[in-house]
mmCIF file of C-alpha atoms in Angstrom:
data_model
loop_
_atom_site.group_PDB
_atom_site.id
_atom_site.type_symbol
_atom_site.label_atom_id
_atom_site.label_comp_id
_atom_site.label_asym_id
_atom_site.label_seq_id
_atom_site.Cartn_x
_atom_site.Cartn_y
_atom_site.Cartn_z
ATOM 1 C CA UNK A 503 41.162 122.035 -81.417
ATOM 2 C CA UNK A 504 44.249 121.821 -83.435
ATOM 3 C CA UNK A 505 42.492 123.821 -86.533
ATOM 4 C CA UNK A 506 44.261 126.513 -88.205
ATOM 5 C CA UNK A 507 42.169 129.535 -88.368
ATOM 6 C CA UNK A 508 42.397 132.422 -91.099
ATOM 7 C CA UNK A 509 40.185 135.114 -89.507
ATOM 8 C CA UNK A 510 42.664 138.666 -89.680
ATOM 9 C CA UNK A 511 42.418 141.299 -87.161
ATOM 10 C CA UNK A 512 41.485 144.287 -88.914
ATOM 11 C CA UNK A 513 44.963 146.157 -87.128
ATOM 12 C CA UNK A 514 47.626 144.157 -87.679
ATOM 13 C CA UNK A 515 46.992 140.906 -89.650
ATOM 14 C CA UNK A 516 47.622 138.849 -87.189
ATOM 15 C CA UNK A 517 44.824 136.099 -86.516
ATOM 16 C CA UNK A 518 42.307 136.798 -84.175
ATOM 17 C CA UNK A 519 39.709 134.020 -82.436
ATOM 18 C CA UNK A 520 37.453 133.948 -79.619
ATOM 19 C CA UNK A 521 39.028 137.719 -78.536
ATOM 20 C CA UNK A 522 42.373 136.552 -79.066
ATOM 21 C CA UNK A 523 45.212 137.869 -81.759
ATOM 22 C CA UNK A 524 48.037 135.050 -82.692
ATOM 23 C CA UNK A 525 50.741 136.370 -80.332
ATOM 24 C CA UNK A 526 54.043 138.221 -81.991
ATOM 25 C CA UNK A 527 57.168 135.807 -82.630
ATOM 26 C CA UNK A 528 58.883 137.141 -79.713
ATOM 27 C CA UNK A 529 56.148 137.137 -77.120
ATOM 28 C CA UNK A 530 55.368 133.232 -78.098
ATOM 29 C CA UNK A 531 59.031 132.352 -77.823
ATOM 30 C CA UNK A 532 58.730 134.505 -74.185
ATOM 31 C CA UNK A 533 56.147 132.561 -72.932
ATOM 32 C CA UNK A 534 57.801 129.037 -74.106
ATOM 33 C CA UNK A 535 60.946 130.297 -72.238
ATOM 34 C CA UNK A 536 58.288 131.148 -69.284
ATOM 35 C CA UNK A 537 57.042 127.759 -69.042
ATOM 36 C CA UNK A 538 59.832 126.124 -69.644
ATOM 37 C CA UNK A 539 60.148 124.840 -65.943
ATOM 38 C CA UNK A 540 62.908 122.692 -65.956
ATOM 39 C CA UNK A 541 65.151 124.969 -67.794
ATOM 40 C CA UNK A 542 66.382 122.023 -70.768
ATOM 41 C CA UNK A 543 65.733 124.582 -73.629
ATOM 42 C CA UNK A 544 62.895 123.044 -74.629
ATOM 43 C CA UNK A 545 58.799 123.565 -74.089
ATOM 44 C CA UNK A 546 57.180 120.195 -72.937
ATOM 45 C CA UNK A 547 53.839 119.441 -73.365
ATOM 46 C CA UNK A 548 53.099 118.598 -69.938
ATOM 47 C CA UNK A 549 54.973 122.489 -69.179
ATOM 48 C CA UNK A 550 52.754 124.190 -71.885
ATOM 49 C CA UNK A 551 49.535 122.290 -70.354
ATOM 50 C CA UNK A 552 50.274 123.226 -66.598
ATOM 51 C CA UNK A 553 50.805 126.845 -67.758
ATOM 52 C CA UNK A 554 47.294 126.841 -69.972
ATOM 53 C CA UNK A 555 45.515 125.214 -67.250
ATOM 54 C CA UNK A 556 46.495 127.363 -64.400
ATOM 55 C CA UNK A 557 45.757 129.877 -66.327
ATOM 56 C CA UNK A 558 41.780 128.278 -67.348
ATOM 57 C CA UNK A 559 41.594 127.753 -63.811
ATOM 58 C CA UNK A 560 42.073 131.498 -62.602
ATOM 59 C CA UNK A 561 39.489 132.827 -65.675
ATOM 60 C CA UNK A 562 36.690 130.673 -64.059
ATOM 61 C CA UNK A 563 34.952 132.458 -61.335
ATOM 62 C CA UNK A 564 31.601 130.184 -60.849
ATOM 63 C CA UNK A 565 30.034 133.060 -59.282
ATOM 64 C CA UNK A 566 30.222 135.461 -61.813
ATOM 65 C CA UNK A 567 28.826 132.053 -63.653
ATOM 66 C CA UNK A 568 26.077 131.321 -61.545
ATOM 67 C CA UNK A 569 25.085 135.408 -61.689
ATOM 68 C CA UNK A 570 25.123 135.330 -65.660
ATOM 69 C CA UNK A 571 23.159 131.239 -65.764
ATOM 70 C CA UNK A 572 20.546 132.097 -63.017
ATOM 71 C CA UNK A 573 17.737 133.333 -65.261
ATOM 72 C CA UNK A 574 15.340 133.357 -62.718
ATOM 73 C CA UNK A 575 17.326 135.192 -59.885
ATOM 74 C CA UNK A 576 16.982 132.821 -57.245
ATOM 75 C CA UNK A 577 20.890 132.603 -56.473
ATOM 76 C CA UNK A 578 20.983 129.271 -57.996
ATOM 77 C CA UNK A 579 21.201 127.433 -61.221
ATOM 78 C CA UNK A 580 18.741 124.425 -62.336
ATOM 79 C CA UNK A 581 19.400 122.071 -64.828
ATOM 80 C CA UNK A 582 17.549 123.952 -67.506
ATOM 81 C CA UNK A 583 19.899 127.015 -66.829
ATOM 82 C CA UNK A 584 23.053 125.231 -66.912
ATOM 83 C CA UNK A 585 22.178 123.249 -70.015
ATOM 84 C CA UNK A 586 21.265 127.165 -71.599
ATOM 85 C CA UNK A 587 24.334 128.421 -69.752
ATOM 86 C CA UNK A 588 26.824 125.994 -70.879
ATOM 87 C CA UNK A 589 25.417 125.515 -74.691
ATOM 88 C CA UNK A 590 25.065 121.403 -74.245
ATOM 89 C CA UNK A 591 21.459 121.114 -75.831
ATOM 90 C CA UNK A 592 22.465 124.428 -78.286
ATOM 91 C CA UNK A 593 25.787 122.873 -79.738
ATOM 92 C CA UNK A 594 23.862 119.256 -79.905
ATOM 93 C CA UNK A 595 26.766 117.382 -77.951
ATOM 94 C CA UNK A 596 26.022 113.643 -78.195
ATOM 95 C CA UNK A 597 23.538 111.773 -75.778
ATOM 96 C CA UNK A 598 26.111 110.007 -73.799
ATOM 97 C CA UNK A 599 27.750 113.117 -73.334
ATOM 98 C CA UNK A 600 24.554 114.743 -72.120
ATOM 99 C CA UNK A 601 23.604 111.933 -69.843
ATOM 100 C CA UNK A 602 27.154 111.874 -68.293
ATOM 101 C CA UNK A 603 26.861 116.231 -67.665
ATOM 102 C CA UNK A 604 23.010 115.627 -65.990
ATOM 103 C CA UNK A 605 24.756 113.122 -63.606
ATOM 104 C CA UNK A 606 27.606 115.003 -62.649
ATOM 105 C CA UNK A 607 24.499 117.576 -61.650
ATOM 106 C CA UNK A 608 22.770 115.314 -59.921
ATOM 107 C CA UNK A 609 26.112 114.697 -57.832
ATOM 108 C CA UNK A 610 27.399 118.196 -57.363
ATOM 109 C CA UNK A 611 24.074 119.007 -56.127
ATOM 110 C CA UNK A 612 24.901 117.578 -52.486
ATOM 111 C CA UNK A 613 21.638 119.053 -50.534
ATOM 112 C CA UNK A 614 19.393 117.181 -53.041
ATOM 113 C CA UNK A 615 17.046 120.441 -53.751
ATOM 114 C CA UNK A 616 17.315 119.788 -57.684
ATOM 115 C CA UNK A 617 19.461 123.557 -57.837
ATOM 116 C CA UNK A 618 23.275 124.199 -57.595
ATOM 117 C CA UNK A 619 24.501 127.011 -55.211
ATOM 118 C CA UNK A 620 27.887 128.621 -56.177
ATOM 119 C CA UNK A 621 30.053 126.052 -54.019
ATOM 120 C CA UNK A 622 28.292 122.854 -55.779
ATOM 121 C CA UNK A 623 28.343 124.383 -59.449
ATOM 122 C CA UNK A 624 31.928 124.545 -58.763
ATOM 123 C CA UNK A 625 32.180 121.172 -58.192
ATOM 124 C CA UNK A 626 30.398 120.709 -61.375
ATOM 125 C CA UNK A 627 32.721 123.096 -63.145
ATOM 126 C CA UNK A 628 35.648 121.462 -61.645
ATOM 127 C CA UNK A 629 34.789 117.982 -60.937
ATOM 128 C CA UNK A 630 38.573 116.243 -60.133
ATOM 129 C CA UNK A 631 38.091 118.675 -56.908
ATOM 130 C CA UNK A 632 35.140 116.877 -55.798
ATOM 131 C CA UNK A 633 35.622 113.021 -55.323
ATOM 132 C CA UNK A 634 31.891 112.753 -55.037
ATOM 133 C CA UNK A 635 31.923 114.387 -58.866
ATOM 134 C CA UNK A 636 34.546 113.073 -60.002
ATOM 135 C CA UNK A 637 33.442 109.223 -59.126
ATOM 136 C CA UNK A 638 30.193 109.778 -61.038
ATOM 137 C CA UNK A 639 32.222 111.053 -64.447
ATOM 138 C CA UNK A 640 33.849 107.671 -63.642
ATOM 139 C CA UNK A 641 31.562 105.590 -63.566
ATOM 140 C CA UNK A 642 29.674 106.933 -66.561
ATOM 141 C CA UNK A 643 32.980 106.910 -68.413
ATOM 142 C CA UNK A 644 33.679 103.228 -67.713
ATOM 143 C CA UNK A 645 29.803 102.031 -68.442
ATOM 144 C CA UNK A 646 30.081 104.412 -71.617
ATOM 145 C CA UNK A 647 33.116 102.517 -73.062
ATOM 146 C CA UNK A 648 33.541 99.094 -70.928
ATOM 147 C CA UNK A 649 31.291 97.418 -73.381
ATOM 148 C CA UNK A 650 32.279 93.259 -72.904
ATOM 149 C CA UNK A 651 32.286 94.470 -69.554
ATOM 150 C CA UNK A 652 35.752 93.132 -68.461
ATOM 151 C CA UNK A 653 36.685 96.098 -66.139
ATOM 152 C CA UNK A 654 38.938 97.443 -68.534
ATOM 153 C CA UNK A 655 38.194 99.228 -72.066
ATOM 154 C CA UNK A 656 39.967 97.951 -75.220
ATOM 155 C CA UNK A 657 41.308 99.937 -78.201
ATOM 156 C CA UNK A 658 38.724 98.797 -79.747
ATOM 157 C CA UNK A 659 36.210 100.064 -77.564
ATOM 158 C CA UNK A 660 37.916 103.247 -77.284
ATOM 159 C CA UNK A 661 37.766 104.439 -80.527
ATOM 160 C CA UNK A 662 34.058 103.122 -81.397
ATOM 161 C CA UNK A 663 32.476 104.871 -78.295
ATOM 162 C CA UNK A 664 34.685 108.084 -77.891
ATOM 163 C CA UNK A 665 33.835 110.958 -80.079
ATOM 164 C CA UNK A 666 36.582 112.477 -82.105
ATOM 165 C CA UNK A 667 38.785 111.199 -85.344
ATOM 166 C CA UNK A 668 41.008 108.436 -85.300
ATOM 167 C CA UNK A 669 44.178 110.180 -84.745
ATOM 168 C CA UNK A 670 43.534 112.241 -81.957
ATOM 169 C CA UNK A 671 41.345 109.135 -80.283
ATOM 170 C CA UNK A 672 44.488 107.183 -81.069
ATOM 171 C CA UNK A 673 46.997 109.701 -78.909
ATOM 172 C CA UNK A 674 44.236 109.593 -76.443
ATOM 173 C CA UNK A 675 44.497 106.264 -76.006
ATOM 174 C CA UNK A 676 47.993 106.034 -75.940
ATOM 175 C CA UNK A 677 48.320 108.923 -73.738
ATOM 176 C CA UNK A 678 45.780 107.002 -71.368
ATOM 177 C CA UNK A 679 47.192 103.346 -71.341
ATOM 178 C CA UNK A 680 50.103 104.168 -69.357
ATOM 179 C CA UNK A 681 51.544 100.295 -68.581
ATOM 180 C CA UNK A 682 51.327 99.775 -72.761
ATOM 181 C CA UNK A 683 48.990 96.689 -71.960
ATOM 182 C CA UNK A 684 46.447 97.599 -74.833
ATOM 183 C CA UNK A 685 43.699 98.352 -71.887
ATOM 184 C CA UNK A 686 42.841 101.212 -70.094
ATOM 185 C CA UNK A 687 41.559 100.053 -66.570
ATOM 186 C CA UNK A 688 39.748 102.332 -64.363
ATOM 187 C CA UNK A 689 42.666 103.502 -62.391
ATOM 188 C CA UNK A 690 44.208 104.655 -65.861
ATOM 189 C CA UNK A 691 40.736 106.051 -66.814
ATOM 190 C CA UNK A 692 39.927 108.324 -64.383
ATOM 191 C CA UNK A 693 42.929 110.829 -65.775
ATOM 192 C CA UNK A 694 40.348 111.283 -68.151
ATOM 193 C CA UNK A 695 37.925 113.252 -65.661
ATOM 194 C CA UNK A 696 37.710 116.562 -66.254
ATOM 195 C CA UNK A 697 38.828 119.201 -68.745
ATOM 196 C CA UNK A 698 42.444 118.993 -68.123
ATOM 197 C CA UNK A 699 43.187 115.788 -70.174
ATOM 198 C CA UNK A 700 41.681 117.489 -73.052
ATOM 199 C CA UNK A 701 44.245 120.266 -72.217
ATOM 200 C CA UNK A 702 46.769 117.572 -71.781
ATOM 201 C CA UNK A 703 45.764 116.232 -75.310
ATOM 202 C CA UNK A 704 45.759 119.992 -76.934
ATOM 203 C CA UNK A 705 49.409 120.235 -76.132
ATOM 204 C CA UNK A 706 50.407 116.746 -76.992
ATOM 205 C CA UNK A 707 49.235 116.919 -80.286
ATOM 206 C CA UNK A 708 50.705 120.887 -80.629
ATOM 207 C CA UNK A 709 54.215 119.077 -80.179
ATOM 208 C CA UNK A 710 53.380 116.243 -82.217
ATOM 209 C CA UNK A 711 52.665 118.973 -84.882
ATOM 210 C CA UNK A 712 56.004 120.904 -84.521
ATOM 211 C CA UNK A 713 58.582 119.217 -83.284
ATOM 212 C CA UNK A 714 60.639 118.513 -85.817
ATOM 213 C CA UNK A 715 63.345 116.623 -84.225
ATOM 214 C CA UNK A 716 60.894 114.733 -82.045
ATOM 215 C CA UNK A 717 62.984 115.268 -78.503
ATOM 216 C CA UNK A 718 59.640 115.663 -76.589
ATOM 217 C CA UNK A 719 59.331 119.641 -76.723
ATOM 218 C CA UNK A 720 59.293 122.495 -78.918
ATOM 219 C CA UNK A 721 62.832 124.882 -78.853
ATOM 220 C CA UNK A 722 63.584 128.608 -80.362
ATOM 221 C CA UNK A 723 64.888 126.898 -83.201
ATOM 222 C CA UNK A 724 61.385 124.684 -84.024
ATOM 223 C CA UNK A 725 59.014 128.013 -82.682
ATOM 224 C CA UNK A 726 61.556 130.504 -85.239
ATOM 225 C CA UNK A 727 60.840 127.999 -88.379
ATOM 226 C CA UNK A 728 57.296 127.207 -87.330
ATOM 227 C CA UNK A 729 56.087 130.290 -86.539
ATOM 228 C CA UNK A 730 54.313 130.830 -89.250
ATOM 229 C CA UNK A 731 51.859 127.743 -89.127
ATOM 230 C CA UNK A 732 52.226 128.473 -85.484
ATOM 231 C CA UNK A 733 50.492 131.654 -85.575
ATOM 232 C CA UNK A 734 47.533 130.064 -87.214
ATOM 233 C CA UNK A 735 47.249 127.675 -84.995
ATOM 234 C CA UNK A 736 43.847 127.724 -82.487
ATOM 235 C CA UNK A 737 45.661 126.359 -79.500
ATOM 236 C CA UNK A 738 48.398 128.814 -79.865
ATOM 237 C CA UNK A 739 46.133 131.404 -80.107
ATOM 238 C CA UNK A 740 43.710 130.619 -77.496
ATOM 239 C CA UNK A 741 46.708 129.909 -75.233
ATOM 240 C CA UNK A 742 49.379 132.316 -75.979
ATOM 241 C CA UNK A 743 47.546 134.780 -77.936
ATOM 242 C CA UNK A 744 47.555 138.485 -76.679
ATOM 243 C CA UNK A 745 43.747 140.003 -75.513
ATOM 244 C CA UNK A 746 41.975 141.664 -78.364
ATOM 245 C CA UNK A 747 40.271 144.885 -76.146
ATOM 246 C CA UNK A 748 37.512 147.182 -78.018
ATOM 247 C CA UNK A 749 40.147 149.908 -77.128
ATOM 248 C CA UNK A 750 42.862 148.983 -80.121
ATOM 249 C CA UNK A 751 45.194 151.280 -77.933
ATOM 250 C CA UNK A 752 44.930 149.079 -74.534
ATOM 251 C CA UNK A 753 45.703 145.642 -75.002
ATOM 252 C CA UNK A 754 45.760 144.818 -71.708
ATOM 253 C CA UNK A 755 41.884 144.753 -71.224
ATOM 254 C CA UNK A 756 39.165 142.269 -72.366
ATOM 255 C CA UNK A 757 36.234 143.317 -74.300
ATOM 256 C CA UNK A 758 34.539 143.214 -70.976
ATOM 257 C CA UNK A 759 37.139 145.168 -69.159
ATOM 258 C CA UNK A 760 38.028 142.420 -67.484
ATOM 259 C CA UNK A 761 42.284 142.465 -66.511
ATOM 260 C CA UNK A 762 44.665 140.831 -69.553
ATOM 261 C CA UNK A 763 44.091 137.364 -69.103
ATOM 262 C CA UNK A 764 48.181 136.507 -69.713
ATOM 263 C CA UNK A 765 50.818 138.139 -67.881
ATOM 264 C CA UNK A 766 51.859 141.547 -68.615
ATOM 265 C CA UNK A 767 55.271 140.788 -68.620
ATOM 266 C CA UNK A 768 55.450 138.002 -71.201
ATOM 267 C CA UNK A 769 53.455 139.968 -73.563
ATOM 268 C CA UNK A 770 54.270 143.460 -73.657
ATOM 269 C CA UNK A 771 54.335 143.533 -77.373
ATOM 270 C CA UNK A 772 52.218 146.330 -78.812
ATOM 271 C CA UNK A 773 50.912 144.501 -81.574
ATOM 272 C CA UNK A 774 51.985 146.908 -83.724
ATOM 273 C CA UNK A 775 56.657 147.477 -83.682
ATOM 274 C CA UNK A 776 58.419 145.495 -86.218
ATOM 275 C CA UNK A 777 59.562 142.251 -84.265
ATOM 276 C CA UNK A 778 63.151 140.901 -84.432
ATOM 277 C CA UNK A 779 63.321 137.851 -86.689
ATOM 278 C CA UNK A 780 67.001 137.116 -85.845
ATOM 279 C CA UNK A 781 67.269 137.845 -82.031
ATOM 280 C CA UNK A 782 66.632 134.496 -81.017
ATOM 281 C CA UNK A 783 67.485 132.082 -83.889
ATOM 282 C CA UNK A 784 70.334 130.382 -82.214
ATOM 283 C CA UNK A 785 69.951 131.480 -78.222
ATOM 284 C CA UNK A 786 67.342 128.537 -77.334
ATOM 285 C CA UNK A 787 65.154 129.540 -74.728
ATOM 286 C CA UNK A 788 68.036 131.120 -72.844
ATOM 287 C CA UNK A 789 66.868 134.818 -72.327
ATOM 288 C CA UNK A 790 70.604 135.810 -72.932
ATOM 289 C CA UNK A 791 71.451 133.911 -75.436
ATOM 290 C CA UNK A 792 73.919 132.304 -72.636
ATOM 291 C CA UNK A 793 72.732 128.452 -72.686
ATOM 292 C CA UNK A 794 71.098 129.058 -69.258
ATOM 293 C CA UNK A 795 67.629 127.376 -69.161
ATOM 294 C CA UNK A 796 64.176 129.367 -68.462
ATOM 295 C CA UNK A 797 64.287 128.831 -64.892
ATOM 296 C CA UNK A 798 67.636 129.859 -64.818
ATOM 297 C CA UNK A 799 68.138 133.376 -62.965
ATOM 298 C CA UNK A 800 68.562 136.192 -64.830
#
């Protein structure tokens, strides 16, 4: 969700949503250096996704799930409990979207007893880790949007049976069709299992947003004149954003107590010193100023 938010934390002004505040200048441009792998001066898409969904991946702890979905304490979840868990009858998602979730149940659920234990609602959770899963999202994708079926979905058929607005069902696509034959065949398809081509797509339309000179990444120079918009920005926030803690004093807490969810050392802002508007203007992502890239050694 590329939507700009305007909700203020109380603090410091700085947007705040789902528990997170719109990092500082500094500590975005610290964490663009950060994942800035290949050290060209430049955030990628592909770089910022890897970072965001590494760090999805270590938040999820399917047991802690399981403990929180399992209404009737019998170590397990049903159906009924991970429809309530997850929100899919609550938020009204779309029947084809429904219908694809009960089957990717029905496959986690390997023994058959109608329940998921902790090891097959991960699967569930995470379903390009289980082939078994992972086939079934598939399938249901393909018979979802193979309507001629010709073994291969259209543009056409894309955009009518995928929900979402034209433009970001039109990056999708694009994104998806990687031999630029107008078709997405199955083998091109199944990148779309899973939540990380929707993290994939976040960042690919974050760059398509802000960079300016269109050279495939975002630099200082396009985060310094940006930052603004940036810091508005859900994906930023949700991504980069600092922890907002019920303690105002300890950012590095949840309002759980659980630990900061981003590393200590990339955001050790306080939230509340004046931040440097010119320190970083003209040095790229080079933590020196020096030309050396982000992995470069210090």
């Amino acid at each position: 969700n590329l939507d700009l938010v305007d909700e203020d934390d109380d603090r410091d002004g700085r947007p705040v949503v789902s528990g997170a505040r719109a990092p500082a200048r500094e500590a975005l441009l610290q964490a663009l250096r950060d994942v800035d792998e290949d050290g060209d001066g430049r955030a990628s898409a592909s770089e910022m996704s890897k970072f965001a969904w590494e760090k999805m991946r270590n938040l999820v702890n399917t047991d802690s799930d399981l403990e929180d979905w399992d209404q009737d304490q019998d170590g397990t979840v049903n159906w009924d409990e991970l429809d309530s868990g997850l929100g899919f009858s609550e938020d009204g998602v779309d029947g084809a979207t429904l219908d694809r979730e009960k089957s990717k149940f029905t496959a986690a659920d390997t023994s058959g007893d109608g329940v998921l234990d902790s090891s097959e609602l991960r699967n569930f959770m995470w379903p390009e880790d289980a082939p078994h899963v992972a086939k079934t999202e598939l399938e249901h994708h393909m018979a979802t949007l193979d309507v001629d079926h010709d073994h291969a979905v259209s543009q056409d058929e894309f955009m009518d049976n995928m929900p979402g607005g034209d433009d970001e069902l039109m990056t999708q696509f694009v994104q998806l069709d990687s031999d630029a034959d107008g078709y997405i065949d199955e083998d091109e398809l199944q990148h779309i299992v899973g939540a990380k081509h929707a993290t994939d797509l976040e960042f690919l339309q974050l760059c398509q947003k802000y960079d300016t000179n269109r050279d495939g990444g975002l630099s200082s120079d396009e985060v310094a004149d940006n930052y603004d918009r940036m810091s508005h920005d859900e994906t930023v926030i949700l991504h980069f954003g600092e922890p907002v803690g019920d303690d105002e004093d300890d950012e590095d807490t949840d309002t759980d107590g659980s630990q900061d969810w981003m590393d200590d050392d990339l955001f050790s802002d306080d939230g509340d010193s004046e931040v440097d508007t010119e320190a970083d203007d003209e040095e790229g992502f080079s933590a020196q100023g020096d030309g050396a890239g982000v992995g470069s050694e210090e």
